[in-house]
PDB file of C-alpha atoms in Angstrom:
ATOM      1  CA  UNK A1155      32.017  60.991 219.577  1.00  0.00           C
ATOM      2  CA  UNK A1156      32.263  57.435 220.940  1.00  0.00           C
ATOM      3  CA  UNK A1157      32.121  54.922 218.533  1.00  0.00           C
ATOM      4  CA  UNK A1158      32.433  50.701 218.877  1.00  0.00           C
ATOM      5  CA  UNK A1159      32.200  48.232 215.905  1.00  0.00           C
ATOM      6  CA  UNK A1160      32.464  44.024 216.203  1.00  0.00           C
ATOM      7  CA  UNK A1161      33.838  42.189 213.568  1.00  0.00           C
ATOM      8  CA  UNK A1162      34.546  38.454 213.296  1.00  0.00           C
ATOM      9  CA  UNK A1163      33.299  35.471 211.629  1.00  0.00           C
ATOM     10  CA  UNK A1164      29.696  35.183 211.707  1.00  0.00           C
ATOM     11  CA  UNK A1165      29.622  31.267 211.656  1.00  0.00           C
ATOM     12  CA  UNK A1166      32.220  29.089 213.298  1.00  0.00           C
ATOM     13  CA  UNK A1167      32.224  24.900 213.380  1.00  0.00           C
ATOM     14  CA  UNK A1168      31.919  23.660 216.727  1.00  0.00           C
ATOM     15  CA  UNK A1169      35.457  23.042 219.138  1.00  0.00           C
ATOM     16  CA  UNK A1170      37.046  25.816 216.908  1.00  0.00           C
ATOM     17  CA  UNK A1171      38.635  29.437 218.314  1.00  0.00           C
ATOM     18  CA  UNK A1172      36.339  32.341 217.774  1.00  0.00           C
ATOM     19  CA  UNK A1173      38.289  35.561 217.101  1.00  0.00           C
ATOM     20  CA  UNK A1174      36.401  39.410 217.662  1.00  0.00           C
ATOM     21  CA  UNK A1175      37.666  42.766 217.365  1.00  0.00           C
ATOM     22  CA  UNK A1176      36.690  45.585 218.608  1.00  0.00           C
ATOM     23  CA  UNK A1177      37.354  47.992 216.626  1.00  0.00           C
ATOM     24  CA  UNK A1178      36.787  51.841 218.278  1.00  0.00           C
ATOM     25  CA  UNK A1179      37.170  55.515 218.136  1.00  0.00           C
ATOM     26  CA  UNK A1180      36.768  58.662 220.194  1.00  0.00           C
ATOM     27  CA  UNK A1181      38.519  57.658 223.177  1.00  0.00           C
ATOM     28  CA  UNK A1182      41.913  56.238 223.571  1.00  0.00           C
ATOM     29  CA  UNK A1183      42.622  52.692 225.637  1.00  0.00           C
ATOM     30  CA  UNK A1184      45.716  54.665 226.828  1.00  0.00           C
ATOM     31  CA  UNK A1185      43.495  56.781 228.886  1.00  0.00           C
ATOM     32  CA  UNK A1186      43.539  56.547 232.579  1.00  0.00           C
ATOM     33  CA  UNK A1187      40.350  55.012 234.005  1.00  0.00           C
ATOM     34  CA  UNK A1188      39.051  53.389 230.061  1.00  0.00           C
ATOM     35  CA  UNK A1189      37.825  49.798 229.606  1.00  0.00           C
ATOM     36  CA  UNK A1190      36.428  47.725 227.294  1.00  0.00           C
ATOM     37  CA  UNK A1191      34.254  45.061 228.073  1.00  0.00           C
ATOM     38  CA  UNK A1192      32.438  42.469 225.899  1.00  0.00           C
ATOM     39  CA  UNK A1193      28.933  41.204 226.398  1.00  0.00           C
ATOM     40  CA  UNK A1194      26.948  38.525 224.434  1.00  0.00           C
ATOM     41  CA  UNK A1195      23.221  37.734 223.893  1.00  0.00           C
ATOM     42  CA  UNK A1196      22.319  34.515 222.772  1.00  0.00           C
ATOM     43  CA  UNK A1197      19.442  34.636 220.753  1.00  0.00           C
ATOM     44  CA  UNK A1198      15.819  35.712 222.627  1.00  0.00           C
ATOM     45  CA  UNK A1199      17.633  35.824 225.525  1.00  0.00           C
ATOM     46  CA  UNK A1200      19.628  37.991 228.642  1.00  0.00           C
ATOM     47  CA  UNK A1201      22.945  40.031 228.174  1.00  0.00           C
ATOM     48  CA  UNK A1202      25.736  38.079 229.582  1.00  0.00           C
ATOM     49  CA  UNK A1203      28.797  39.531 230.256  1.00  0.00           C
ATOM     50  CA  UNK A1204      32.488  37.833 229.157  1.00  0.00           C
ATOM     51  CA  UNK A1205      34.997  40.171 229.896  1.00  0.00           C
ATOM     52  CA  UNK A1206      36.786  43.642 230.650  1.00  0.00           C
ATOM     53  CA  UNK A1207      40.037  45.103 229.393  1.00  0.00           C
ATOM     54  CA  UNK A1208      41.134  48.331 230.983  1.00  0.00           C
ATOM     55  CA  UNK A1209      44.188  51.191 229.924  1.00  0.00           C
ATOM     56  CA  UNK A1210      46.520  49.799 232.486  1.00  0.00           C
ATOM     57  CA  UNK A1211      46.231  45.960 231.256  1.00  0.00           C
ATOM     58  CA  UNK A1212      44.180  45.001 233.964  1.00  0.00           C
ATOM     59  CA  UNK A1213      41.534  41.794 232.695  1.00  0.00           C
ATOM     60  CA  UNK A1214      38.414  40.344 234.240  1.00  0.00           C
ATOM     61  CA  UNK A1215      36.817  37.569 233.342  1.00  0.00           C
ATOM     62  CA  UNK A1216      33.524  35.798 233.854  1.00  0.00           C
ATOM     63  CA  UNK A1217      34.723  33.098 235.852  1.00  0.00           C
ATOM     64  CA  UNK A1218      32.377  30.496 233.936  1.00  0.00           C
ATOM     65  CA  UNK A1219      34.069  30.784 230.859  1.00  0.00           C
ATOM     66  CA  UNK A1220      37.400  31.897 232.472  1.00  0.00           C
ATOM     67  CA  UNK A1221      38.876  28.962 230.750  1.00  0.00           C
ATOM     68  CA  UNK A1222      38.115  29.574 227.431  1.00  0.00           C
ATOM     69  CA  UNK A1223      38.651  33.641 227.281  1.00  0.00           C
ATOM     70  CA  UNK A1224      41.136  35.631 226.696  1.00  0.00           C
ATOM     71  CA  UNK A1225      41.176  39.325 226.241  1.00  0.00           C
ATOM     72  CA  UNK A1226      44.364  41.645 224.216  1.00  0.00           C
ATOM     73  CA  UNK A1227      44.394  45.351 223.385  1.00  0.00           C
ATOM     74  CA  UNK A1228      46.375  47.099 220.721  1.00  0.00           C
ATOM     75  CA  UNK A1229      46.184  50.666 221.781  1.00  0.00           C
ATOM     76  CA  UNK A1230      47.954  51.599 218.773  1.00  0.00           C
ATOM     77  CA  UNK A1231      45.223  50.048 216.743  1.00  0.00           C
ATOM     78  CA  UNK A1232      42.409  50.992 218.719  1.00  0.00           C
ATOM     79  CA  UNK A1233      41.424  47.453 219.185  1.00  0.00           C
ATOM     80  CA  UNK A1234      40.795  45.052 221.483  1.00  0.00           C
ATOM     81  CA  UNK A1235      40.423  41.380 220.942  1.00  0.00           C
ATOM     82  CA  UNK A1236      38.544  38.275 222.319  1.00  0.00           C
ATOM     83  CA  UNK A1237      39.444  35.062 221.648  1.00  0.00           C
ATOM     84  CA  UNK A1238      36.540  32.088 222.850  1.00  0.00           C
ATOM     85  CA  UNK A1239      38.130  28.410 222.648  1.00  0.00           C
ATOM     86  CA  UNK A1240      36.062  25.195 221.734  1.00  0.00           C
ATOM     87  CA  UNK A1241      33.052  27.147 220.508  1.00  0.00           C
ATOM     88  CA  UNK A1242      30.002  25.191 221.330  1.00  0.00           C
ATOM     89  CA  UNK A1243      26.394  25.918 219.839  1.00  0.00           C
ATOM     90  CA  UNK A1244      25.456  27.376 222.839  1.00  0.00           C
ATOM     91  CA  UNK A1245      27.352  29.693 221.771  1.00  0.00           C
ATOM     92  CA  UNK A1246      25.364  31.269 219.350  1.00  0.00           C
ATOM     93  CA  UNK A1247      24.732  34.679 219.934  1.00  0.00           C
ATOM     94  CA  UNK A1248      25.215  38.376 219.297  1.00  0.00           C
ATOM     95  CA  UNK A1249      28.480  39.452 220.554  1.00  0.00           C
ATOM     96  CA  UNK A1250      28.618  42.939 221.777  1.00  0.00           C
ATOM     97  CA  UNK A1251      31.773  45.416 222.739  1.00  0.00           C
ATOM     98  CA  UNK A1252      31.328  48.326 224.738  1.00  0.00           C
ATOM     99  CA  UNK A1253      33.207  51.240 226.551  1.00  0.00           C
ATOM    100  CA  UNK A1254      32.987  51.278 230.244  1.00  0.00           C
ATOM    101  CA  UNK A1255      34.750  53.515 232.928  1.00  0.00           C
ATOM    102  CA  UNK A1256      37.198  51.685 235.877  1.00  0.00           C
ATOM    103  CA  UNK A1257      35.050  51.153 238.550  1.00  0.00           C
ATOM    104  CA  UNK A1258      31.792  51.804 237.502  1.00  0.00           C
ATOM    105  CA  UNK A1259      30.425  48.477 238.294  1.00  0.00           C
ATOM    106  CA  UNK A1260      28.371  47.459 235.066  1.00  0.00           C
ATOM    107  CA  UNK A1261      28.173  50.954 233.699  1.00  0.00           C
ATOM    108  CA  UNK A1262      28.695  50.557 229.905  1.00  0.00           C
ATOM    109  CA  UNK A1263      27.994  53.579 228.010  1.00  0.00           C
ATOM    110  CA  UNK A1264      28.437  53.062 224.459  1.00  0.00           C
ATOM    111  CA  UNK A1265      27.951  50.042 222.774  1.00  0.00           C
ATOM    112  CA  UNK A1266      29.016  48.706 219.070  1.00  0.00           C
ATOM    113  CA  UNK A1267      26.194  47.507 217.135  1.00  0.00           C
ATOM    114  CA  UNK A1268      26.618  43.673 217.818  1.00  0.00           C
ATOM    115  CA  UNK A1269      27.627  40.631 215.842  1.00  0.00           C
ATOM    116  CA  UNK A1270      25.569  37.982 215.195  1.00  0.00           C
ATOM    117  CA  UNK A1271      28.134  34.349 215.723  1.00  0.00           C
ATOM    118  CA  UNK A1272      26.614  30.946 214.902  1.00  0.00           C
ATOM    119  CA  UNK A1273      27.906  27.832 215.562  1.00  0.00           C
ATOM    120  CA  UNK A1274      27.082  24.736 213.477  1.00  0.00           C
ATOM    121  CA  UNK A1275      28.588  22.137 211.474  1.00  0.00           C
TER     122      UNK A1275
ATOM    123  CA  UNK B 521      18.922  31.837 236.334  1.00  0.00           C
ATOM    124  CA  UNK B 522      20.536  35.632 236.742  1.00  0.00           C
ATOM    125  CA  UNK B 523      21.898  36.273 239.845  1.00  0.00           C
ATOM    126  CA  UNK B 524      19.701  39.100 239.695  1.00  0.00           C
ATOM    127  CA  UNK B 525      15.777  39.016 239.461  1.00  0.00           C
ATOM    128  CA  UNK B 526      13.781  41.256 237.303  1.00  0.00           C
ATOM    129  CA  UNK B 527      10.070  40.501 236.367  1.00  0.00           C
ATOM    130  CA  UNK B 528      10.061  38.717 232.958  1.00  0.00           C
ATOM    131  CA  UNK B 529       7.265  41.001 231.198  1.00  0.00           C
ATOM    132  CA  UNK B 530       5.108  44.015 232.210  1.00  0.00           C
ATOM    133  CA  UNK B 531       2.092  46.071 230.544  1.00  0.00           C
ATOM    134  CA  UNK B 532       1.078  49.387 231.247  1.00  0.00           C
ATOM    135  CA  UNK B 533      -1.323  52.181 229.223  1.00  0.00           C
ATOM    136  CA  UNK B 534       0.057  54.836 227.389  1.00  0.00           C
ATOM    137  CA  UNK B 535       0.890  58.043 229.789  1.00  0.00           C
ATOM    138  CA  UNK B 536       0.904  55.726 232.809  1.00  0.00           C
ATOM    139  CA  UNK B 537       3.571  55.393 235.062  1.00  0.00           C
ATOM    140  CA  UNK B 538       5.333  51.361 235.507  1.00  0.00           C
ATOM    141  CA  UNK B 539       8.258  50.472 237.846  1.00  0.00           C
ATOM    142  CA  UNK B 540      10.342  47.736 236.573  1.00  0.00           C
ATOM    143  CA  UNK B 541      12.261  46.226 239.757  1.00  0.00           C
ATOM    144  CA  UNK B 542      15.469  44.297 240.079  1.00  0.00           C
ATOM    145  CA  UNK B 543      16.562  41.829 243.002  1.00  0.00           C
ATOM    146  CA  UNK B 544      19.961  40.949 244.145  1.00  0.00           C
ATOM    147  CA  UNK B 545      22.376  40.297 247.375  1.00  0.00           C
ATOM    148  CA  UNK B 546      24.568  41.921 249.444  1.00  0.00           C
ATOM    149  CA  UNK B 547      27.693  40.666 247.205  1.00  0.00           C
ATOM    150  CA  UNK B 548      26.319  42.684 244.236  1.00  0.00           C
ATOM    151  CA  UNK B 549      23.176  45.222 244.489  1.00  0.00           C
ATOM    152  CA  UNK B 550      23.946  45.799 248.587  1.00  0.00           C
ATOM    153  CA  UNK B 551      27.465  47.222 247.845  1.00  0.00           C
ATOM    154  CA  UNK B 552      27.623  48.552 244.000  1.00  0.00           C
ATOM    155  CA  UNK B 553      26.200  50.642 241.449  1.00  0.00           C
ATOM    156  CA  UNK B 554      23.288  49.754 239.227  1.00  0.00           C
ATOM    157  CA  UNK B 555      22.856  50.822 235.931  1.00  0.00           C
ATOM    158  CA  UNK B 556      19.527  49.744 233.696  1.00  0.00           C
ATOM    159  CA  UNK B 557      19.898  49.343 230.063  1.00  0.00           C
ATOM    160  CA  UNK B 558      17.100  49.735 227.222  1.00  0.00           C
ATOM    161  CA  UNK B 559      16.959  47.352 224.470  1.00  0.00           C
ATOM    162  CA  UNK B 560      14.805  48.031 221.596  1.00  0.00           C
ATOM    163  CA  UNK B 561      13.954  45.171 219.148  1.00  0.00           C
ATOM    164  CA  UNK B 562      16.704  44.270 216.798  1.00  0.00           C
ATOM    165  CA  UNK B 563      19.219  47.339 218.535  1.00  0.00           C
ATOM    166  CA  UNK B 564      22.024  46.709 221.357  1.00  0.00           C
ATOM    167  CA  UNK B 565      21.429  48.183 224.517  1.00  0.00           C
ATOM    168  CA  UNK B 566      21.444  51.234 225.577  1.00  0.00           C
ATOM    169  CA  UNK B 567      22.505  52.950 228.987  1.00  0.00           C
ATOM    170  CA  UNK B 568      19.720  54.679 230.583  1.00  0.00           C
ATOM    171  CA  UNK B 569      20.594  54.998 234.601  1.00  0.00           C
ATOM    172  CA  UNK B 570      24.147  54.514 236.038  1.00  0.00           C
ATOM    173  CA  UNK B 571      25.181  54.695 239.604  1.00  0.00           C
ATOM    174  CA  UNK B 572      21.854  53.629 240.832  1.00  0.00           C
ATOM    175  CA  UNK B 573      20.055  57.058 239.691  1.00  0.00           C
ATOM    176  CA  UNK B 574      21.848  59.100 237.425  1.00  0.00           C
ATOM    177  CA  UNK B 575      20.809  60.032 233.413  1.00  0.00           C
ATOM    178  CA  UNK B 576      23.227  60.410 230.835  1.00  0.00           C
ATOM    179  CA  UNK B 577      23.428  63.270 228.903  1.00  0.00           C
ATOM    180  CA  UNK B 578      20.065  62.953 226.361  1.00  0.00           C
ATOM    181  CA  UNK B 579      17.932  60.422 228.413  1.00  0.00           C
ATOM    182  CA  UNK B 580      14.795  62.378 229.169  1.00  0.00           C
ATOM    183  CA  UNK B 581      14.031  62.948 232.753  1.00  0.00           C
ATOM    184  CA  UNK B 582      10.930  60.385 232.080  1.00  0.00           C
ATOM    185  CA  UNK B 583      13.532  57.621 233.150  1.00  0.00           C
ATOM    186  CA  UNK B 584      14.522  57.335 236.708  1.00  0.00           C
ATOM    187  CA  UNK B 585      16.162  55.103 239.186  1.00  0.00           C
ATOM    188  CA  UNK B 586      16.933  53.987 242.675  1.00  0.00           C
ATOM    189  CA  UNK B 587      18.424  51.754 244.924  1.00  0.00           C
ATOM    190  CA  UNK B 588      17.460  50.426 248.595  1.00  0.00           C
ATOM    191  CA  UNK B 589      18.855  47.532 250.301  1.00  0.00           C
ATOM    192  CA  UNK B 590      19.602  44.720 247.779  1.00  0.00           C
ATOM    193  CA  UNK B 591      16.917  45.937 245.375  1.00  0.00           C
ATOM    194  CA  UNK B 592      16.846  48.473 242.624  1.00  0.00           C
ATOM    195  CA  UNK B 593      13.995  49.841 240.545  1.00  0.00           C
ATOM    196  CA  UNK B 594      13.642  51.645 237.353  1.00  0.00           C
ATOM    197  CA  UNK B 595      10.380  54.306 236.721  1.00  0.00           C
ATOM    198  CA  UNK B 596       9.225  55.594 233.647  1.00  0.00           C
ATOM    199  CA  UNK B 597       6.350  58.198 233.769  1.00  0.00           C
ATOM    200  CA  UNK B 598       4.525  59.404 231.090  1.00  0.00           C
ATOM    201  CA  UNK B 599       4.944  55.980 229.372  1.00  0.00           C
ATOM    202  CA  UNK B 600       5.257  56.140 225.627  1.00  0.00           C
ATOM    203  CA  UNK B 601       4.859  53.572 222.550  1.00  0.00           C
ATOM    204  CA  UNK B 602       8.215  54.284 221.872  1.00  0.00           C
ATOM    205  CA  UNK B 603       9.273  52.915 225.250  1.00  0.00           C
ATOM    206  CA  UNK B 604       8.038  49.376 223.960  1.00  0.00           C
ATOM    207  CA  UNK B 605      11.724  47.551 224.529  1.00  0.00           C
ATOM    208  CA  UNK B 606      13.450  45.183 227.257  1.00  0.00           C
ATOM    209  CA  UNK B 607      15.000  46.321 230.490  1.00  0.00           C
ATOM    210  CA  UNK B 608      18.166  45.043 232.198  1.00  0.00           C
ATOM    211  CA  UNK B 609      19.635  46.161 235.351  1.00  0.00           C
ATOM    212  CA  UNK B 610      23.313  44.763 235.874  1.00  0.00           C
ATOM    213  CA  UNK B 611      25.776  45.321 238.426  1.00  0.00           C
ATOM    214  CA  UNK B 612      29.076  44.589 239.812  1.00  0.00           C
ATOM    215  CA  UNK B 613      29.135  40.858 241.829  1.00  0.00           C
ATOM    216  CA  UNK B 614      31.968  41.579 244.775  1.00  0.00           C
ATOM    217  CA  UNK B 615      31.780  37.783 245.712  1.00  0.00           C
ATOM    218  CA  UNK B 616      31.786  36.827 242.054  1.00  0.00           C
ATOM    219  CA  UNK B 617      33.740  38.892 240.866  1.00  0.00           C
ATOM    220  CA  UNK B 618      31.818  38.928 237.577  1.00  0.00           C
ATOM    221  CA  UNK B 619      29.521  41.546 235.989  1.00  0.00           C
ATOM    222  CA  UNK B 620      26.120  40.400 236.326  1.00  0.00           C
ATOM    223  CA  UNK B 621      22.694  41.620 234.971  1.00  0.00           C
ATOM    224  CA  UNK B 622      19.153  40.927 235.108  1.00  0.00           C
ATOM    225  CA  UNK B 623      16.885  38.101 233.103  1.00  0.00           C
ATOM    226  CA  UNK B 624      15.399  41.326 231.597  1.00  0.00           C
ATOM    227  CA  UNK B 625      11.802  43.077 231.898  1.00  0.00           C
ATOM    228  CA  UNK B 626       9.843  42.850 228.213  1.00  0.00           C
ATOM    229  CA  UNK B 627       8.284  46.174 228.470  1.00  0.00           C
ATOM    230  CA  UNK B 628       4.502  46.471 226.406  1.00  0.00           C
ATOM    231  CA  UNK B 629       2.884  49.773 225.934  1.00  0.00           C
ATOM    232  CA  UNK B 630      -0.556  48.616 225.168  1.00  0.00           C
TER     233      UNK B 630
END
């Protein structure tokens, strides 16, 4: 079965680089037509999407923070990494990673449990 | 402010039916799939409707969804404590270019 687990510091100092993994198993980023896409929740509040990773490289990003993303795969690993620059407090939320098929719009079917970040000094 | 527009909380009876409805555009409900996601307290979501109206494999046949126009809507009949959780519809953006999804629908089953 599909599994998805986050991992990464759960408090970060403001203007520093926040570094997740996803970490996943039962499916294979090698795959034709696989993504990964991460998705964060700050806290009592909406789902907001970051970005998307598929098997053939391609990357999409929210265009707000566009600047500050960027998204890696190691297919070997079964991982796939984001990378948020100048962490704010705003930032603080629960950081999600989840498999989605290409072209299925926001159709993400299975989820990791979430990572709670923090930012403060 | 989400791009798309879901009612921020509904209420409904146990064994009633409730509609939970999300607003868009053209650029993103118009022309893409919509997929609703159930959040329980304290759980990540979970995928409940995809391409406008289709269940994955274990959602009960409680859970429906459609799509006309710019404007989707999720049902649940038969409405259960259990079913006590938020709702967020997201979709595609072709203008964009982004995933977007809904401000979310807190969901009581009083």
């Amino acid at each position: 079965q599909i599994t998805l687990k986050e991992s990464g510091p759960t408090l970060v100092k403001p203007t520093q680089t926040l570094t997740l993994t996803c970490t996943f198993s039962g499916f294979s980023l090698s795959t034709s037509g696989v993504g990964v896409g991460w998705i964060r929740q700050p806290p009592g509040k909406a789902l907001e999407w970051l970005a998307l990773i598929y098997w053939d490289d391609d990357k999409r990003y929210s265009p707000s923070l566009k600047s500050r993303l960027t998204i890696t795969k190691d297919t070997s690993k079964n991982q796939v990494v984001l990378t948020m620059t100048n962490m704010d407090p705003v930032d603080t939320a629960t950081y999600y990673c989840a498999h989605t098929p290409r072209g299925s719009g926001a159709r993400f079917d299975y989820w990791g449990q979430g990572t709670l970040v923090t930012v403060s000094s | 402010q989400s791009v798309l527009t879901q009612p921020p909380s509904l209420s409904a009876a146990p064994g009633q039916r409730v509609t939970i409805s999300c607003s868009g555009s053209s650029s993103n409900i118009g022309n893409n799939y919509v997929s609703w996601y159930q959040q329980l307290p304290g759980t990540a979501p979970k995928l409940l409707i995809y391409d406008n109206g289709k269940r994955p494999s274990g959602i009960p046949d409680r859970f429906s969804g459609s799509k006309s126009g710019t404007s989707a809507t999720l049902g649940i009949t038969g409405l259960q404590t259990g079913d006590e959780a938020d709702y967020y519809c997201g979709t595609w953006d072709s203008s964009l270019r982004t995933v977007v999804f809904g401000g979310g629908t807190k969901l009581t089953v009083l």
